[in-house]
mmCIF file of C-alpha atoms and ligand atoms in Angstrom:
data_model
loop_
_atom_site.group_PDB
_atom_site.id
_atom_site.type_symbol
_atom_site.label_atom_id
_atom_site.label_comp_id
_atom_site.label_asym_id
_atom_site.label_seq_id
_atom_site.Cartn_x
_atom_site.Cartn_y
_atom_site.Cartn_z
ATOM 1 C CA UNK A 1246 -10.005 -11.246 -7.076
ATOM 2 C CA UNK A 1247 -8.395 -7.914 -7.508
ATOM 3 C CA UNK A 1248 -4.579 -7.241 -6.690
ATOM 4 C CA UNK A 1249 -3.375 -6.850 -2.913
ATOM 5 C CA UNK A 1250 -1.445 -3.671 -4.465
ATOM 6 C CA UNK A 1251 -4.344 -2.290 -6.186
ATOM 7 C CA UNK A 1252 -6.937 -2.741 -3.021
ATOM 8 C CA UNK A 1253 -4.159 -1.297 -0.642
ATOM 9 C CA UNK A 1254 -3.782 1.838 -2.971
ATOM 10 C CA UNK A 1255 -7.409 2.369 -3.272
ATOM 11 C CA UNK A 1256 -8.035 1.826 0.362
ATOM 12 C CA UNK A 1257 -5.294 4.577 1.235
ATOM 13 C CA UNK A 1258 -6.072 6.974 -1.331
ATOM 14 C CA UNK A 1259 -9.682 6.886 0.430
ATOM 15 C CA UNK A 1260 -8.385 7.302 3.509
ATOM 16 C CA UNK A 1261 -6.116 10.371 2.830
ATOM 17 C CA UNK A 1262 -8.626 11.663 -0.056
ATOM 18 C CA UNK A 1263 -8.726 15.456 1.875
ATOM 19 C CA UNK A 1264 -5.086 15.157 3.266
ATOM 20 C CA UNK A 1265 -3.739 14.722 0.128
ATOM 21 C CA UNK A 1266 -6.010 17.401 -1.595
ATOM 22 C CA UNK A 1267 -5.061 19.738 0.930
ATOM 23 C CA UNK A 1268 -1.551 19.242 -0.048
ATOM 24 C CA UNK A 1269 -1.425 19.620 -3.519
ATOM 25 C CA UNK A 1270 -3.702 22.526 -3.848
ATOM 26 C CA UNK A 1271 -2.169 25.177 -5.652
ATOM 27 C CA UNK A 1272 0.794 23.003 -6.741
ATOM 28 C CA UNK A 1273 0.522 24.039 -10.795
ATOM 29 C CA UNK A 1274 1.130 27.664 -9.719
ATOM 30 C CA UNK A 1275 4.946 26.093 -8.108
ATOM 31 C CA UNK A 1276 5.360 24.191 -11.062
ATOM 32 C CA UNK A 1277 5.993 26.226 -14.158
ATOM 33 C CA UNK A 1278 7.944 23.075 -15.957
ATOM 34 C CA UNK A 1279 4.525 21.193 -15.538
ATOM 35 C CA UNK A 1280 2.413 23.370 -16.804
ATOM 36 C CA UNK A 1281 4.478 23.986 -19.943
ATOM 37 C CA UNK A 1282 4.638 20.283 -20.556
ATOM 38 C CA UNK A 1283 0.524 20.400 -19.959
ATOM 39 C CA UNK A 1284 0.371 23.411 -22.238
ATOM 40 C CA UNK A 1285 2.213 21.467 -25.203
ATOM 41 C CA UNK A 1286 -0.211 18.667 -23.963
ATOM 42 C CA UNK A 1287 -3.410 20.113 -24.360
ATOM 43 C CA UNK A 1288 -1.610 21.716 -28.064
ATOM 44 C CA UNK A 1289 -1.277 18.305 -29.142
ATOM 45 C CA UNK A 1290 -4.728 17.087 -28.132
ATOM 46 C CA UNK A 1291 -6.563 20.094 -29.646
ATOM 47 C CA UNK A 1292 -4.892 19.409 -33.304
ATOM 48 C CA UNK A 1293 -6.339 15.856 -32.873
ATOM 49 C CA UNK A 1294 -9.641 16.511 -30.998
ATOM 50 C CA UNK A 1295 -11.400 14.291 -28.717
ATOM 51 C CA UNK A 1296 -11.304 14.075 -24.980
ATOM 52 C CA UNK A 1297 -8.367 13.510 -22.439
ATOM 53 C CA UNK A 1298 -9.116 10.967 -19.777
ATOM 54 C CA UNK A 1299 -7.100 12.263 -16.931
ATOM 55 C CA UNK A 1300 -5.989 8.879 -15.226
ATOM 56 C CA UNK A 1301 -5.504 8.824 -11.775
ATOM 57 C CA UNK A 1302 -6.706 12.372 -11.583
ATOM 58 C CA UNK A 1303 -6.805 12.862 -7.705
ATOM 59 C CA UNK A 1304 -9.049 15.365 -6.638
ATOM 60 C CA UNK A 1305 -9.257 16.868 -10.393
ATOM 61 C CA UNK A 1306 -7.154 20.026 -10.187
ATOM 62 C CA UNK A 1307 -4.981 19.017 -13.322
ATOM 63 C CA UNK A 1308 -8.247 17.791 -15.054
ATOM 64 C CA UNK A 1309 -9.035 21.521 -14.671
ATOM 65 C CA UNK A 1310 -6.098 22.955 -15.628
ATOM 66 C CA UNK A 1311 -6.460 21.005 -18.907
ATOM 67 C CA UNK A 1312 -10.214 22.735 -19.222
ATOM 68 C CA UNK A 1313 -9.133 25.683 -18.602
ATOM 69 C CA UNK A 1314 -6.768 25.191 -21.462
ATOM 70 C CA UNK A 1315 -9.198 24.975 -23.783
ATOM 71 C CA UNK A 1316 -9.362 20.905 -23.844
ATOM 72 C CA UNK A 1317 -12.608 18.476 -22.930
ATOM 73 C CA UNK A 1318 -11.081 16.625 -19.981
ATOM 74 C CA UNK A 1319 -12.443 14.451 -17.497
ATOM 75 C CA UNK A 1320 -11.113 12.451 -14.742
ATOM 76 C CA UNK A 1321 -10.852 8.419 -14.184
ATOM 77 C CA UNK A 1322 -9.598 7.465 -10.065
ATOM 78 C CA UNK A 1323 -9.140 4.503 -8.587
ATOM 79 C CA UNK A 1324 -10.307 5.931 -5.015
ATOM 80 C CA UNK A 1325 -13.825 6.304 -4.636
ATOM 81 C CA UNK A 1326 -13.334 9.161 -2.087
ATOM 82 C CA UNK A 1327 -10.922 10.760 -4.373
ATOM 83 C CA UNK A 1328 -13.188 10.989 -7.093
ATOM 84 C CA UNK A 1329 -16.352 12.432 -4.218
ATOM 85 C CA UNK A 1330 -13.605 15.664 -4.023
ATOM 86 C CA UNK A 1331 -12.976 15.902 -7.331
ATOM 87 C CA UNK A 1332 -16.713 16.144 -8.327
ATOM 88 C CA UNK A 1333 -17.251 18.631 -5.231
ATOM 89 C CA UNK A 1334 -14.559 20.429 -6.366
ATOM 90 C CA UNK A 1335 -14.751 20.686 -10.085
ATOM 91 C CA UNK A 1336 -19.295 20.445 -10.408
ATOM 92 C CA UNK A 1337 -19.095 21.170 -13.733
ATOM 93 C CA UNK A 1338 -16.271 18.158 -14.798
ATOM 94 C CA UNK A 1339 -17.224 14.273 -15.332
ATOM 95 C CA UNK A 1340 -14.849 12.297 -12.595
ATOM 96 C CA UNK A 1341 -15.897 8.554 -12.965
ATOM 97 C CA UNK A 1342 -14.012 5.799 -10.319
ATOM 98 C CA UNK A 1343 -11.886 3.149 -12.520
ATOM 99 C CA UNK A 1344 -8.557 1.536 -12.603
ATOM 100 C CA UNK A 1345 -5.885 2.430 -15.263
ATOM 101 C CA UNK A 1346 -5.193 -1.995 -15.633
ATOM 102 C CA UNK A 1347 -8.885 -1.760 -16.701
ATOM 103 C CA UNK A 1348 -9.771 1.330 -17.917
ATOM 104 C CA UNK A 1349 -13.475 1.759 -18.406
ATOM 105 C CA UNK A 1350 -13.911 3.316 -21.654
ATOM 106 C CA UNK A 1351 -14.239 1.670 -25.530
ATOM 107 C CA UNK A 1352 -11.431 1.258 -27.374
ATOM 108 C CA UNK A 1353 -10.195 4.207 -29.600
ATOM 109 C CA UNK A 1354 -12.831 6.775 -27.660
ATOM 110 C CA UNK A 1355 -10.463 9.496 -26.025
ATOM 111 C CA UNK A 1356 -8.503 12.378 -27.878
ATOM 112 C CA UNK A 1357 -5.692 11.871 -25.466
ATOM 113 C CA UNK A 1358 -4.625 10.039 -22.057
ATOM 114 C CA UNK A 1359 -2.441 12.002 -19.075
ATOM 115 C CA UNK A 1360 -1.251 9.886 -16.592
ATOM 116 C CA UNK A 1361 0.317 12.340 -13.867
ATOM 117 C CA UNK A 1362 2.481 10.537 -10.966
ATOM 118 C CA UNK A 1363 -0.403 7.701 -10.943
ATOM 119 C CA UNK A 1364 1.436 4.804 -12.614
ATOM 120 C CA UNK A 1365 3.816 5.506 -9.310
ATOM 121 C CA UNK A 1366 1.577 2.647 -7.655
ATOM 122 C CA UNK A 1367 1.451 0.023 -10.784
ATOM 123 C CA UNK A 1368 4.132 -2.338 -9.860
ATOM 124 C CA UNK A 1369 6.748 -3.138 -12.739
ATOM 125 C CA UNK A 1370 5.114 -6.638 -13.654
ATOM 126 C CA UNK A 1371 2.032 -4.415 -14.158
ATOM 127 C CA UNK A 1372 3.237 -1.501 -16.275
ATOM 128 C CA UNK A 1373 3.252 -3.170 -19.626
ATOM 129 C CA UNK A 1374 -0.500 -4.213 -19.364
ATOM 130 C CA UNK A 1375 -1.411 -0.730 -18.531
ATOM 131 C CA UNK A 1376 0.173 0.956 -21.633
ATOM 132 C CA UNK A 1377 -1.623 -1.338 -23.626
ATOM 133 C CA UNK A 1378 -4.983 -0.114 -22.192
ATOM 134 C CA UNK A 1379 -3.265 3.328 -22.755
ATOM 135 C CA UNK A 1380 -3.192 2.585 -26.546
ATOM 136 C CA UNK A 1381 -6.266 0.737 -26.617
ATOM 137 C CA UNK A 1382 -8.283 3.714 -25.524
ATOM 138 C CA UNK A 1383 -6.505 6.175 -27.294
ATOM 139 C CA UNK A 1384 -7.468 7.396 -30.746
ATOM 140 C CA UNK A 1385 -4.746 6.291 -33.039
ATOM 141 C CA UNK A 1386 -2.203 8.983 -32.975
ATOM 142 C CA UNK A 1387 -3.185 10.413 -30.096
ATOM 143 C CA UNK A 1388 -1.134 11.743 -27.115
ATOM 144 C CA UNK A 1389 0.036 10.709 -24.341
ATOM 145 C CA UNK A 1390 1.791 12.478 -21.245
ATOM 146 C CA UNK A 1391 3.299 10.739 -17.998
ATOM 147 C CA UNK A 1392 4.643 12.014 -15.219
ATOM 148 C CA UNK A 1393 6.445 10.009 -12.385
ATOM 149 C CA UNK A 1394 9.473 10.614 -9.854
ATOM 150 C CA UNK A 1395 12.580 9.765 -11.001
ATOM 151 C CA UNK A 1396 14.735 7.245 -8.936
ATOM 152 C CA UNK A 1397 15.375 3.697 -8.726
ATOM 153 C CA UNK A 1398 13.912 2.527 -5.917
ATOM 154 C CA UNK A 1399 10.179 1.572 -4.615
ATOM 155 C CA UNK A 1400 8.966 3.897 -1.455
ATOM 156 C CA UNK A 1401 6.511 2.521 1.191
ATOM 157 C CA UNK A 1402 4.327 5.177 3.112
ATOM 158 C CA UNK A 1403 2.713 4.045 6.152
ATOM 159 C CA UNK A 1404 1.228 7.295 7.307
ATOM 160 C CA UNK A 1405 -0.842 9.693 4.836
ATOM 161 C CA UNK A 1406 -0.682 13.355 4.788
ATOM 162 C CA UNK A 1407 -3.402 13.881 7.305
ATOM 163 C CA UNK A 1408 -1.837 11.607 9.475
ATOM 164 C CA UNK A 1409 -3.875 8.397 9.222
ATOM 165 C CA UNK A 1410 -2.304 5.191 8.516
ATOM 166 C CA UNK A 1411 -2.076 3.770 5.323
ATOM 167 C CA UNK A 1412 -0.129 1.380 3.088
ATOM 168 C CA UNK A 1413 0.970 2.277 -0.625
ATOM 169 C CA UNK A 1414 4.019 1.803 -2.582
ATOM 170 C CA UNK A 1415 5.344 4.192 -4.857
ATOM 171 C CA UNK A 1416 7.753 3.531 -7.399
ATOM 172 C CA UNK A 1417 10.293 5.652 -8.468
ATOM 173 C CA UNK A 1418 11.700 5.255 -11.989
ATOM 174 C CA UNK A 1419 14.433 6.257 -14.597
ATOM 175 C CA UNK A 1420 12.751 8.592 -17.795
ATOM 176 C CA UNK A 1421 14.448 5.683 -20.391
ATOM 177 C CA UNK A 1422 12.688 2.954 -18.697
ATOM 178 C CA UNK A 1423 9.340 4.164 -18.566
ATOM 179 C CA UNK A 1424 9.914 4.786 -22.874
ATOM 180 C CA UNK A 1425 11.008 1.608 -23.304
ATOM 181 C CA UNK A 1426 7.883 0.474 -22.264
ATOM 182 C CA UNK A 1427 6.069 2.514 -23.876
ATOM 183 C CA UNK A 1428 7.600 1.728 -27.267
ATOM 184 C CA UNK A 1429 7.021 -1.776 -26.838
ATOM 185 C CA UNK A 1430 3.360 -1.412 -26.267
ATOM 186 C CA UNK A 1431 3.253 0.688 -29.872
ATOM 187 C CA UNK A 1432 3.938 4.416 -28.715
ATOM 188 C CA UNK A 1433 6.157 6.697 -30.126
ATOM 189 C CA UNK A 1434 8.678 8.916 -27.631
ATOM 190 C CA UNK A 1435 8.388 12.660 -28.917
ATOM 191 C CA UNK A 1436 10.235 13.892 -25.540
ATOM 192 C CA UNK A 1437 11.213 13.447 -21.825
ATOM 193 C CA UNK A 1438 11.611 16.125 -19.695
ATOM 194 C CA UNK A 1439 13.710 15.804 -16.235
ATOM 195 C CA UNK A 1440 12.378 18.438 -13.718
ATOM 196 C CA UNK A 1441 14.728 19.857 -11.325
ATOM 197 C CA UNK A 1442 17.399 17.085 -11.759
ATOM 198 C CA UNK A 1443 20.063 17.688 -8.740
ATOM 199 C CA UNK A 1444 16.644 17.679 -6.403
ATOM 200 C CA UNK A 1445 16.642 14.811 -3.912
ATOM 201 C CA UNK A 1446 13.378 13.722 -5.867
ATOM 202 C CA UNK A 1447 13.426 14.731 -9.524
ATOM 203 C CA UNK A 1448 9.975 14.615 -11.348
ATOM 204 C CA UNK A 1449 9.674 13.995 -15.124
ATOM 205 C CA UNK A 1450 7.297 13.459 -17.622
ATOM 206 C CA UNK A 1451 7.810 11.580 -21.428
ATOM 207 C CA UNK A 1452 5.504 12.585 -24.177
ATOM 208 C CA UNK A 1453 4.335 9.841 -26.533
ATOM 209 C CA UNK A 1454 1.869 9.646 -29.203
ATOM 210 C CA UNK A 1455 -0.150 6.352 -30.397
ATOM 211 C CA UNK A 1456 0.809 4.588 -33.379
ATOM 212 C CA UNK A 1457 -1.795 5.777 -36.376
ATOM 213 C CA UNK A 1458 -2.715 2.224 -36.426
HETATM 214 C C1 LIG B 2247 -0.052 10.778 -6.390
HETATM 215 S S1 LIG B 2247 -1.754 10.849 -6.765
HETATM 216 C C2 LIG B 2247 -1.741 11.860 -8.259
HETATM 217 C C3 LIG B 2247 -3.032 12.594 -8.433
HETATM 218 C C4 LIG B 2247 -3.011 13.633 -9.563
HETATM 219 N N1 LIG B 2247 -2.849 13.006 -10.862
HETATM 220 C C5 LIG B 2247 -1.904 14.626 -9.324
HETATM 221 O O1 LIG B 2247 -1.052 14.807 -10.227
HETATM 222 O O2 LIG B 2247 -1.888 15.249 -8.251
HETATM 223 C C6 LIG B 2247 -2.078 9.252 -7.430
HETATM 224 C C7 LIG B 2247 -3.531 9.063 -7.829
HETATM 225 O O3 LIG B 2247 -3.602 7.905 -8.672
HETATM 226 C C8 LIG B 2247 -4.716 7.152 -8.295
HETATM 227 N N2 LIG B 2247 -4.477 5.773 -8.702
HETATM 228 C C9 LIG B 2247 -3.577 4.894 -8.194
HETATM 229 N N3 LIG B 2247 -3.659 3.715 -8.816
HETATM 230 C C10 LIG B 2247 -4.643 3.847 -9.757
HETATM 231 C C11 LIG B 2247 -5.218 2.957 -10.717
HETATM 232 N N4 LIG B 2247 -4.824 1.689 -10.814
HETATM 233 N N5 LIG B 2247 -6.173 3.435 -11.533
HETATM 234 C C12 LIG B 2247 -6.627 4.714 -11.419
HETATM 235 N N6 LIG B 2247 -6.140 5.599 -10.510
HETATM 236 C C13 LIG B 2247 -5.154 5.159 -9.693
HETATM 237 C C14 LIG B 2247 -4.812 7.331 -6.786
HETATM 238 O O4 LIG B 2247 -6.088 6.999 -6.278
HETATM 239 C C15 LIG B 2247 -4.451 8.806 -6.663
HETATM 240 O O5 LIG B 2247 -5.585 9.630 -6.747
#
């Protein structure tokens, strides 16, 4: 029986699939701190090859960006609906519906892993375990970028972005924590980035790398 938390996030992501789409279209062009960090990203992957699994991709436009970059990318979404845009959107990309606590993919089969304000729904008890399946599918040395809000405290949203009622928890966390557990599932911290600290809601993302084995 899967997790309340993980059928409540699916079930809203479905539900606000075009609301949310809507929103962030266009985003990357805003956010020039992003897509430096992607830029170093896709860097990294292309020295090691292989594909990036872009987890908890949304409705694909960062698994895009990534192509565009030069880097095989496809795209891994809980939400089934989310996924249905993404392939609309992006024809010519592989989007494939899958949770990051069980990713579906072999072990040591991508090039790298991005994981862009996703793991904002995995509760803290939950974290740990998905790291693991971070390393697990990554080749060994291979990279790893997160991104998250930065805070202390869990949000609840009740409405979605079109309006419709839904029920997901975000969690916001501090760049140190999310390392720490990342080091103690095997990776290696190369850098965290803070964006736009004295914002009311910082973003940042930490770059790791997989152990070589
Ligand atoms: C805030 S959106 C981020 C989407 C995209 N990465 C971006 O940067 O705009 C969170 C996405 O993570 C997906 N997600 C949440 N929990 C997930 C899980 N356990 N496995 C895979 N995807 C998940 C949601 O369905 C949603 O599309």
């Amino acid at each position: 029986m899967p997790d309340d938390w993980l059928n409540d996030t699916r079930e809203s992501y479905d539900t606000d699939a075009a609301g949310y789409a809507e929103k962030v279209r266009g985003l990357l062009d805003m956010h020039p701190y992003l897509r430096a960090g992607l830029a170093v990203f896709a860097e990294s992957v292309r020295d090691c090859g292989g594909a990036v699994a872009d987890v908890g991709c949304g409705p694909g436009y960062v698994t895009r960006h990534l192509h565009d970059l030069g880097v095989e990318a496809f795209g891994i979404d809980l939400s089934p609906e989310m996924v249905a845009i993404a392939r609309h959107d992006h024809p010519d990309l592989g989007f494939e519906v899958g949770s990051m606590t069980d990713l579906p993919l072999a072990d040591r089969s991508v090039g790298g892993v991005l994981a862009f304000w996703s793991v904002i729904h995995i509760p803290d008890p939950a974290v740990p375990g998905v790291f693991e399946e971070f390393r697990r599918v990554l080749r060994p040395g291979g990279p790893l970028l997160v991104g998250f809000h930065v805070g202390d405290e869990t949000r609840h949203s009740s409405t979605g972005y079109a309006g419709r009622p839904i029920s997901v928890d975000s969690h916001r966390r501090r760049p140190e924590t999310v390392s720490r557990w990342l080091r103690e599932a095997g990776f290696t911290i190369e850098a965290e980035l803070v964006i736009r600290p004295d914002d009311e809601l910082p973003g940042a993302i930490v770059f790791a790398r997989a152990p070589q084995d």
